[in-house]
mmCIF file of C-alpha atoms in Angstrom:
data_model
loop_
_atom_site.group_PDB
_atom_site.id
_atom_site.type_symbol
_atom_site.label_atom_id
_atom_site.label_comp_id
_atom_site.label_asym_id
_atom_site.label_seq_id
_atom_site.Cartn_x
_atom_site.Cartn_y
_atom_site.Cartn_z
ATOM 1 C CA MET A 1 -0.238 37.277 -28.087
ATOM 2 C CA PRO A 2 -1.428 36.130 -31.541
ATOM 3 C CA ARG A 3 -4.336 37.978 -33.001
ATOM 4 C CA ARG A 4 -7.712 36.381 -32.256
ATOM 5 C CA PHE A 5 -10.365 36.632 -34.939
ATOM 6 C CA PHE A 6 -13.380 35.709 -32.851
ATOM 7 C CA GLY A 7 -15.806 36.081 -35.720
ATOM 8 C CA ALA A 8 -14.007 35.133 -38.920
ATOM 9 C CA ALA A 9 -14.384 31.382 -38.463
ATOM 10 C CA PHE A 10 -18.140 31.723 -37.993
ATOM 11 C CA CYS A 11 -19.039 32.961 -41.502
ATOM 12 C CA VAL A 12 -21.432 30.538 -43.164
ATOM 13 C CA SER A 13 -23.225 30.289 -46.487
ATOM 14 C CA ARG A 14 -26.998 30.404 -46.581
ATOM 15 C CA CYS A 15 -27.214 27.419 -48.935
ATOM 16 C CA PRO A 16 -26.143 24.078 -47.435
ATOM 17 C CA SER A 17 -25.740 22.119 -50.668
ATOM 18 C CA SER A 18 -22.331 21.777 -52.272
ATOM 19 C CA GLN A 19 -23.621 23.228 -55.553
ATOM 20 C CA CYS A 20 -24.974 26.326 -53.836
ATOM 21 C CA GLN A 21 -21.834 26.576 -51.723
ATOM 22 C CA GLN A 22 -19.753 26.868 -54.899
ATOM 23 C CA LEU A 23 -22.086 29.488 -56.337
ATOM 24 C CA HIS A 24 -22.103 31.680 -53.270
ATOM 25 C CA THR A 25 -18.339 31.592 -52.850
ATOM 26 C CA ARG A 26 -18.148 33.302 -56.250
ATOM 27 C CA GLY A 27 -19.925 36.353 -54.873
ATOM 28 C CA LEU A 28 -21.779 38.375 -57.502
ATOM 29 C CA SER A 29 -21.074 35.819 -60.224
ATOM 30 C CA ALA A 30 -23.440 33.394 -58.443
ATOM 31 C CA LYS A 31 -26.403 35.015 -60.184
ATOM 32 C CA ILE A 32 -24.956 34.282 -63.629
ATOM 33 C CA HIS A 33 -24.255 30.630 -62.866
ATOM 34 C CA CYS A 34 -27.675 30.102 -61.307
ATOM 35 C CA VAL A 35 -29.434 31.427 -64.401
ATOM 36 C CA VAL A 36 -27.807 28.822 -66.640
ATOM 37 C CA ASP A 37 -30.088 26.092 -65.281
ATOM 38 C CA SER A 38 -33.793 26.362 -64.673
ATOM 39 C CA GLU A 39 -34.883 26.768 -61.092
ATOM 40 C CA THR A 40 -36.448 23.315 -61.127
ATOM 41 C CA ASN A 41 -33.037 21.731 -61.758
ATOM 42 C CA LEU A 42 -31.421 23.557 -58.842
ATOM 43 C CA PRO A 43 -31.423 22.539 -55.194
ATOM 44 C CA ARG A 44 -34.364 24.094 -53.364
ATOM 45 C CA ALA A 45 -32.111 26.330 -51.274
ATOM 46 C CA CYS A 46 -30.423 27.752 -54.377
ATOM 47 C CA ALA A 47 -33.741 28.261 -56.194
ATOM 48 C CA GLU A 48 -35.024 30.219 -53.211
ATOM 49 C CA SER A 49 -31.798 32.217 -53.221
ATOM 50 C CA LEU A 50 -32.258 33.006 -56.909
ATOM 51 C CA ARG A 51 -35.795 34.262 -56.351
ATOM 52 C CA GLU A 52 -34.551 36.392 -53.476
ATOM 53 C CA ARG A 53 -31.842 37.848 -55.709
ATOM 54 C CA LYS A 54 -34.407 38.745 -58.362
ATOM 55 C CA ARG A 55 -36.546 40.442 -55.718
ATOM 56 C CA LEU A 56 -33.543 42.391 -54.455
ATOM 57 C CA GLU A 57 -32.613 43.448 -57.992
ATOM 58 C CA THR A 58 -36.098 44.920 -58.543
ATOM 59 C CA ARG A 59 -35.964 46.652 -55.185
ATOM 60 C CA ASN A 60 -32.527 48.069 -55.931
ATOM 61 C CA SER A 61 -33.648 49.337 -59.345
ATOM 62 C CA ILE A 62 -36.526 51.281 -57.735
ATOM 63 C CA HIS A 63 -34.235 52.695 -55.068
ATOM 64 C CA GLU A 64 -31.644 53.684 -57.676
ATOM 65 C CA ALA A 65 -34.291 55.331 -59.860
ATOM 66 C CA CYS A 66 -35.464 57.487 -56.953
ATOM 67 C CA LEU A 67 -31.894 58.448 -56.070
ATOM 68 C CA ASN A 68 -31.123 59.458 -59.652
ATOM 69 C CA LEU A 69 -34.293 61.515 -59.990
ATOM 70 C CA ALA A 70 -33.748 63.218 -56.629
ATOM 71 C CA GLU A 71 -30.219 64.165 -57.680
ATOM 72 C CA GLU A 72 -31.350 65.389 -61.089
ATOM 73 C CA ARG A 73 -34.539 67.271 -60.116
ATOM 74 C CA GLY A 74 -34.570 67.504 -56.352
ATOM 75 C CA TYR A 75 -36.661 65.488 -53.928
ATOM 76 C CA THR A 76 -39.919 67.250 -54.850
ATOM 77 C CA GLY A 77 -39.171 67.235 -58.574
ATOM 78 C CA PHE A 78 -40.527 63.812 -59.477
ATOM 79 C CA THR A 79 -43.532 61.577 -58.851
ATOM 80 C CA VAL A 80 -43.995 57.903 -58.038
ATOM 81 C CA ASP A 81 -45.151 57.287 -61.606
ATOM 82 C CA GLU A 82 -41.952 58.817 -62.988
ATOM 83 C CA ALA A 83 -39.834 56.758 -60.594
ATOM 84 C CA ALA A 84 -41.647 53.589 -61.637
ATOM 85 C CA GLU A 85 -41.159 54.390 -65.327
ATOM 86 C CA LYS A 86 -37.454 55.042 -64.820
ATOM 87 C CA ALA A 87 -37.109 51.709 -62.976
ATOM 88 C CA GLY A 88 -38.936 49.909 -65.789
ATOM 89 C CA ILE A 89 -41.838 48.737 -63.633
ATOM 90 C CA SER A 90 -45.500 49.545 -63.108
ATOM 91 C CA ARG A 91 -46.947 51.788 -60.433
ATOM 92 C CA ARG A 92 -48.503 48.702 -58.855
ATOM 93 C CA THR A 93 -45.145 46.961 -58.666
ATOM 94 C CA PHE A 94 -43.648 50.059 -57.074
ATOM 95 C CA PHE A 95 -46.153 49.872 -54.219
ATOM 96 C CA ASN A 96 -45.538 46.158 -53.841
ATOM 97 C CA TYR A 97 -42.052 47.106 -52.679
ATOM 98 C CA PHE A 98 -42.446 50.541 -51.090
ATOM 99 C CA SER A 99 -45.319 52.378 -49.457
ATOM 100 C CA SER A 100 -44.099 55.853 -50.469
ATOM 101 C CA LYS A 101 -41.538 57.787 -52.442
ATOM 102 C CA GLU A 102 -39.666 58.515 -49.215
ATOM 103 C CA ASP A 103 -39.413 54.823 -48.348
ATOM 104 C CA ALA A 104 -38.044 54.071 -51.802
ATOM 105 C CA LEU A 105 -35.542 56.908 -51.588
ATOM 106 C CA PHE A 106 -34.136 55.812 -48.226
ATOM 107 C CA ASP A 107 -34.804 52.078 -48.722
ATOM 108 C CA PHE A 108 -35.329 51.699 -44.999
ATOM 109 C CA ASP A 109 -37.121 48.396 -45.399
ATOM 110 C CA SER A 110 -33.827 46.820 -46.464
ATOM 111 C CA GLU A 111 -32.756 47.462 -42.869
ATOM 112 C CA ASP A 112 -35.525 45.196 -41.629
ATOM 113 C CA LEU A 113 -34.323 41.839 -40.403
ATOM 114 C CA PRO A 114 -36.008 38.961 -42.246
ATOM 115 C CA GLU A 115 -37.865 36.621 -39.923
ATOM 116 C CA GLU A 116 -35.559 33.684 -40.649
ATOM 117 C CA TYR A 117 -32.573 35.594 -39.237
ATOM 118 C CA ARG A 118 -34.539 36.822 -36.233
ATOM 119 C CA GLN A 119 -35.488 33.262 -35.419
ATOM 120 C CA LYS A 120 -31.949 32.001 -35.860
ATOM 121 C CA TYR A 121 -30.787 34.730 -33.488
ATOM 122 C CA LEU A 122 -33.410 33.836 -30.897
ATOM 123 C CA ASP A 123 -32.535 30.158 -31.304
ATOM 124 C CA GLU A 124 -28.931 31.023 -30.315
ATOM 125 C CA THR A 125 -27.576 29.999 -33.730
ATOM 126 C CA TYR A 126 -24.950 32.748 -33.611
ATOM 127 C CA ALA A 127 -23.897 32.144 -30.010
ATOM 128 C CA THR A 128 -20.737 30.346 -28.886
ATOM 129 C CA PRO A 129 -19.191 29.950 -25.408
ATOM 130 C CA GLU A 130 -16.761 32.859 -25.865
ATOM 131 C CA CYS A 131 -19.339 35.052 -27.624
ATOM 132 C CA SER A 132 -20.276 38.530 -26.390
ATOM 133 C CA VAL A 133 -23.688 40.155 -26.833
ATOM 134 C CA VAL A 134 -22.205 42.453 -29.481
ATOM 135 C CA LEU A 135 -20.444 39.697 -31.417
ATOM 136 C CA GLU A 136 -23.597 37.600 -31.507
ATOM 137 C CA MET A 137 -25.499 40.433 -33.205
ATOM 138 C CA VAL A 138 -22.607 41.158 -35.564
ATOM 139 C CA ARG A 139 -22.628 37.494 -36.597
ATOM 140 C CA MET A 140 -26.342 37.758 -37.322
ATOM 141 C CA TYR A 141 -25.753 40.804 -39.539
ATOM 142 C CA ALA A 142 -22.860 39.001 -41.234
ATOM 143 C CA ASP A 143 -25.255 36.195 -42.110
ATOM 144 C CA VAL A 144 -27.790 38.697 -43.453
ATOM 145 C CA GLU A 145 -25.079 40.310 -45.600
ATOM 146 C CA GLN A 146 -24.920 37.113 -47.670
ATOM 147 C CA SER A 147 -28.297 37.992 -49.186
ATOM 148 C CA ARG A 148 -27.518 41.661 -49.805
ATOM 149 C CA LEU A 149 -24.478 41.500 -52.047
ATOM 150 C CA VAL A 150 -26.261 41.660 -55.400
ATOM 151 C CA GLY A 151 -26.786 45.211 -56.575
ATOM 152 C CA PHE A 152 -25.483 46.745 -53.368
ATOM 153 C CA GLN A 153 -23.555 49.966 -53.909
ATOM 154 C CA PRO A 154 -21.940 51.453 -50.803
ATOM 155 C CA SER A 155 -21.909 54.940 -52.294
ATOM 156 C CA ARG A 156 -25.696 55.064 -52.042
ATOM 157 C CA MET A 157 -25.518 55.911 -48.358
ATOM 158 C CA ARG A 158 -23.295 58.879 -49.142
ATOM 159 C CA ARG A 159 -25.664 59.966 -51.929
ATOM 160 C CA ILE A 160 -28.607 59.808 -49.518
ATOM 161 C CA ARG A 161 -26.748 62.031 -47.082
ATOM 162 C CA HIS A 162 -26.225 64.635 -49.786
ATOM 163 C CA ILE A 163 -29.923 64.541 -50.685
ATOM 164 C CA ILE A 164 -30.852 65.064 -47.036
ATOM 165 C CA GLN A 165 -28.486 68.032 -46.820
ATOM 166 C CA ASP A 166 -30.190 69.580 -49.840
ATOM 167 C CA ASN A 167 -33.666 68.826 -48.445
ATOM 168 C CA PRO A 168 -33.734 69.545 -44.680
ATOM 169 C CA LYS A 169 -37.414 68.560 -44.475
ATOM 170 C CA LEU A 170 -36.369 64.957 -44.986
ATOM 171 C CA ILE A 171 -34.356 64.927 -41.761
ATOM 172 C CA GLU A 172 -37.428 64.453 -39.571
ATOM 173 C CA TYR A 173 -38.604 61.555 -41.733
ATOM 174 C CA PHE A 174 -35.144 59.976 -41.626
ATOM 175 C CA ILE A 175 -34.906 60.290 -37.832
ATOM 176 C CA LYS A 176 -38.350 58.748 -37.261
ATOM 177 C CA LYS A 177 -37.535 55.752 -39.435
ATOM 178 C CA ALA A 178 -34.099 55.286 -37.889
ATOM 179 C CA ASP A 179 -35.582 55.458 -34.384
ATOM 180 C CA ALA A 180 -38.212 52.866 -35.302
ATOM 181 C CA ASN A 181 -35.550 50.493 -36.615
ATOM 182 C CA PHE A 182 -33.438 51.013 -33.511
ATOM 183 C CA GLN A 183 -36.403 50.286 -31.234
ATOM 184 C CA ASP A 184 -37.095 47.128 -33.203
ATOM 185 C CA ARG A 185 -33.508 45.953 -32.596
ATOM 186 C CA SER A 186 -33.844 46.790 -28.918
ATOM 187 C CA GLU A 187 -36.953 44.637 -28.575
ATOM 188 C CA LEU A 188 -35.232 41.751 -30.353
ATOM 189 C CA LEU A 189 -32.206 42.044 -28.069
ATOM 190 C CA LYS A 190 -34.513 42.141 -25.028
ATOM 191 C CA ARG A 191 -36.144 38.887 -26.121
ATOM 192 C CA ARG A 192 -32.776 37.231 -26.620
ATOM 193 C CA HIS A 193 -31.151 38.585 -23.432
ATOM 194 C CA PRO A 194 -33.937 39.556 -20.989
ATOM 195 C CA GLY A 195 -31.404 39.986 -18.178
ATOM 196 C CA LEU A 196 -29.791 43.038 -19.772
ATOM 197 C CA SER A 197 -30.714 46.430 -18.405
ATOM 198 C CA GLU A 198 -31.998 49.166 -20.714
ATOM 199 C CA SER A 199 -28.638 50.913 -20.430
ATOM 200 C CA GLN A 200 -26.758 47.737 -21.355
ATOM 201 C CA ARG A 201 -28.980 47.182 -24.381
ATOM 202 C CA LEU A 202 -28.347 50.745 -25.495
ATOM 203 C CA VAL A 203 -24.564 50.308 -25.223
ATOM 204 C CA ALA A 204 -24.660 46.999 -27.128
ATOM 205 C CA LEU A 205 -26.866 48.330 -29.930
ATOM 206 C CA LYS A 206 -24.853 51.528 -30.325
ATOM 207 C CA THR A 207 -21.669 49.478 -30.542
ATOM 208 C CA VAL A 208 -23.148 47.212 -33.220
ATOM 209 C CA GLU A 209 -24.452 50.267 -35.073
ATOM 210 C CA SER A 210 -20.996 51.863 -34.977
ATOM 211 C CA ILE A 211 -19.383 48.700 -36.364
ATOM 212 C CA ARG A 212 -21.879 48.539 -39.218
ATOM 213 C CA HIS A 213 -21.442 52.234 -40.071
ATOM 214 C CA HIS A 214 -17.656 51.880 -40.072
ATOM 215 C CA TYR A 215 -17.998 48.828 -42.297
ATOM 216 C CA ILE A 216 -20.110 50.757 -44.825
ATOM 217 C CA GLU A 217 -17.909 53.852 -44.760
ATOM 218 C CA GLY A 218 -14.823 51.770 -45.531
ATOM 219 C CA ILE A 219 -16.267 50.315 -48.733
ATOM 220 C CA THR A 220 -15.854 51.762 -52.209
ATOM 221 C CA ASP A 221 -17.755 50.909 -55.384
ATOM 222 C CA SER A 222 -14.435 50.167 -57.095
ATOM 223 C CA GLU A 223 -13.968 47.194 -54.753
ATOM 224 C CA PRO A 224 -17.196 45.192 -55.204
ATOM 225 C CA PHE A 225 -15.723 42.003 -53.773
ATOM 226 C CA GLU A 226 -14.155 43.693 -50.744
ATOM 227 C CA TYR A 227 -17.324 43.663 -48.670
ATOM 228 C CA GLY A 228 -19.664 41.095 -47.223
ATOM 229 C CA SER A 229 -19.833 38.947 -44.124
ATOM 230 C CA GLU A 230 -16.071 38.463 -43.731
ATOM 231 C CA ARG A 231 -15.426 42.193 -44.050
ATOM 232 C CA LEU A 232 -18.061 42.948 -41.398
ATOM 233 C CA ILE A 233 -16.557 40.393 -39.008
ATOM 234 C CA HIS A 234 -13.095 41.831 -39.684
ATOM 235 C CA THR A 235 -14.407 45.262 -38.688
ATOM 236 C CA TYR A 236 -15.487 43.767 -35.380
ATOM 237 C CA ASP A 237 -12.020 42.226 -34.922
ATOM 238 C CA GLU A 238 -10.448 45.635 -35.521
ATOM 239 C CA LEU A 239 -12.674 47.144 -32.847
ATOM 240 C CA MET A 240 -11.632 44.424 -30.397
ATOM 241 C CA ASP A 241 -7.965 45.177 -31.096
ATOM 242 C CA VAL A 242 -8.232 48.947 -30.769
ATOM 243 C CA ALA A 243 -10.658 49.039 -27.842
ATOM 244 C CA PHE A 244 -9.416 46.226 -25.628
ATOM 245 C CA GLN A 245 -5.850 45.258 -26.577
ATOM 246 C CA PRO A 246 -2.842 47.016 -24.965
ATOM 247 C CA PHE A 247 -1.307 49.787 -27.102
ATOM 248 C CA GLY A 248 1.803 47.826 -27.990
ATOM 249 C CA THR A 249 -0.156 44.717 -28.978
ATOM 250 C CA SER A 250 -2.435 46.560 -31.394
ATOM 251 C CA ILE A 251 0.465 48.436 -32.978
ATOM 252 C CA GLN A 252 2.389 45.198 -33.379
ATOM 253 C CA HIS A 253 -0.567 43.541 -35.129
ATOM 254 C CA ASN A 254 -0.839 46.427 -37.592
ATOM 255 C CA ALA A 255 2.879 46.244 -38.343
ATOM 256 C CA GLN A 256 2.663 42.491 -38.983
ATOM 257 C CA GLU A 257 -0.268 42.956 -41.384
ATOM 258 C CA LYS A 258 1.614 45.586 -43.397
ATOM 259 C CA SER A 259 4.797 43.515 -43.642
#
């Protein structure tokens, strides 16, 4: 049986115009090419994408500043003002992005699903006849990944884990935020598939969460172009092979890929 990549063919760019399509296919270099022309000369979709990239860059710089200071001085060894200064912004700008030092350190808000993706999910944009509940959510996250490539460094998650280990008091904060995000996903899934039981929603969300964690763990900062929507979908395909294909079939696929 040939390998079936249920998700790979579904990856789409956020910008529909041909100019934006070319920019986004260049990954991180899209920012450089967009800056060449003024925003008024760009298609609306690309101009909006550029503004979003600038917003993400500022957010990432604040997050990075807090990580660096926490590693250098410990979690309690710096203030919001010092974090803002290190990020090259004002205190006011800091609070425009984060409500507290803890939020900036963990960057939990980046886990929030923008409304446009929620609506696309509820409108069944990511659904196809052969689609499972899990794949539909993975496709949504793959779409979201398009907007998170600039400035993203996979090692940050590992750095956060080390900071938590050194500061046990942060564990409770981390758990509360993670639980809130999980509950938010559960409510969204309930709206999309009201016929699912609570147990079924839990299984689906945990599976999606596992796929995303495996995706992040498999990325290294030395491979900046080896992540994104296609990589996330490929992680789902690997799960399908290992979890549901017969032993011999999965082993044969791996052998063919290596040859």
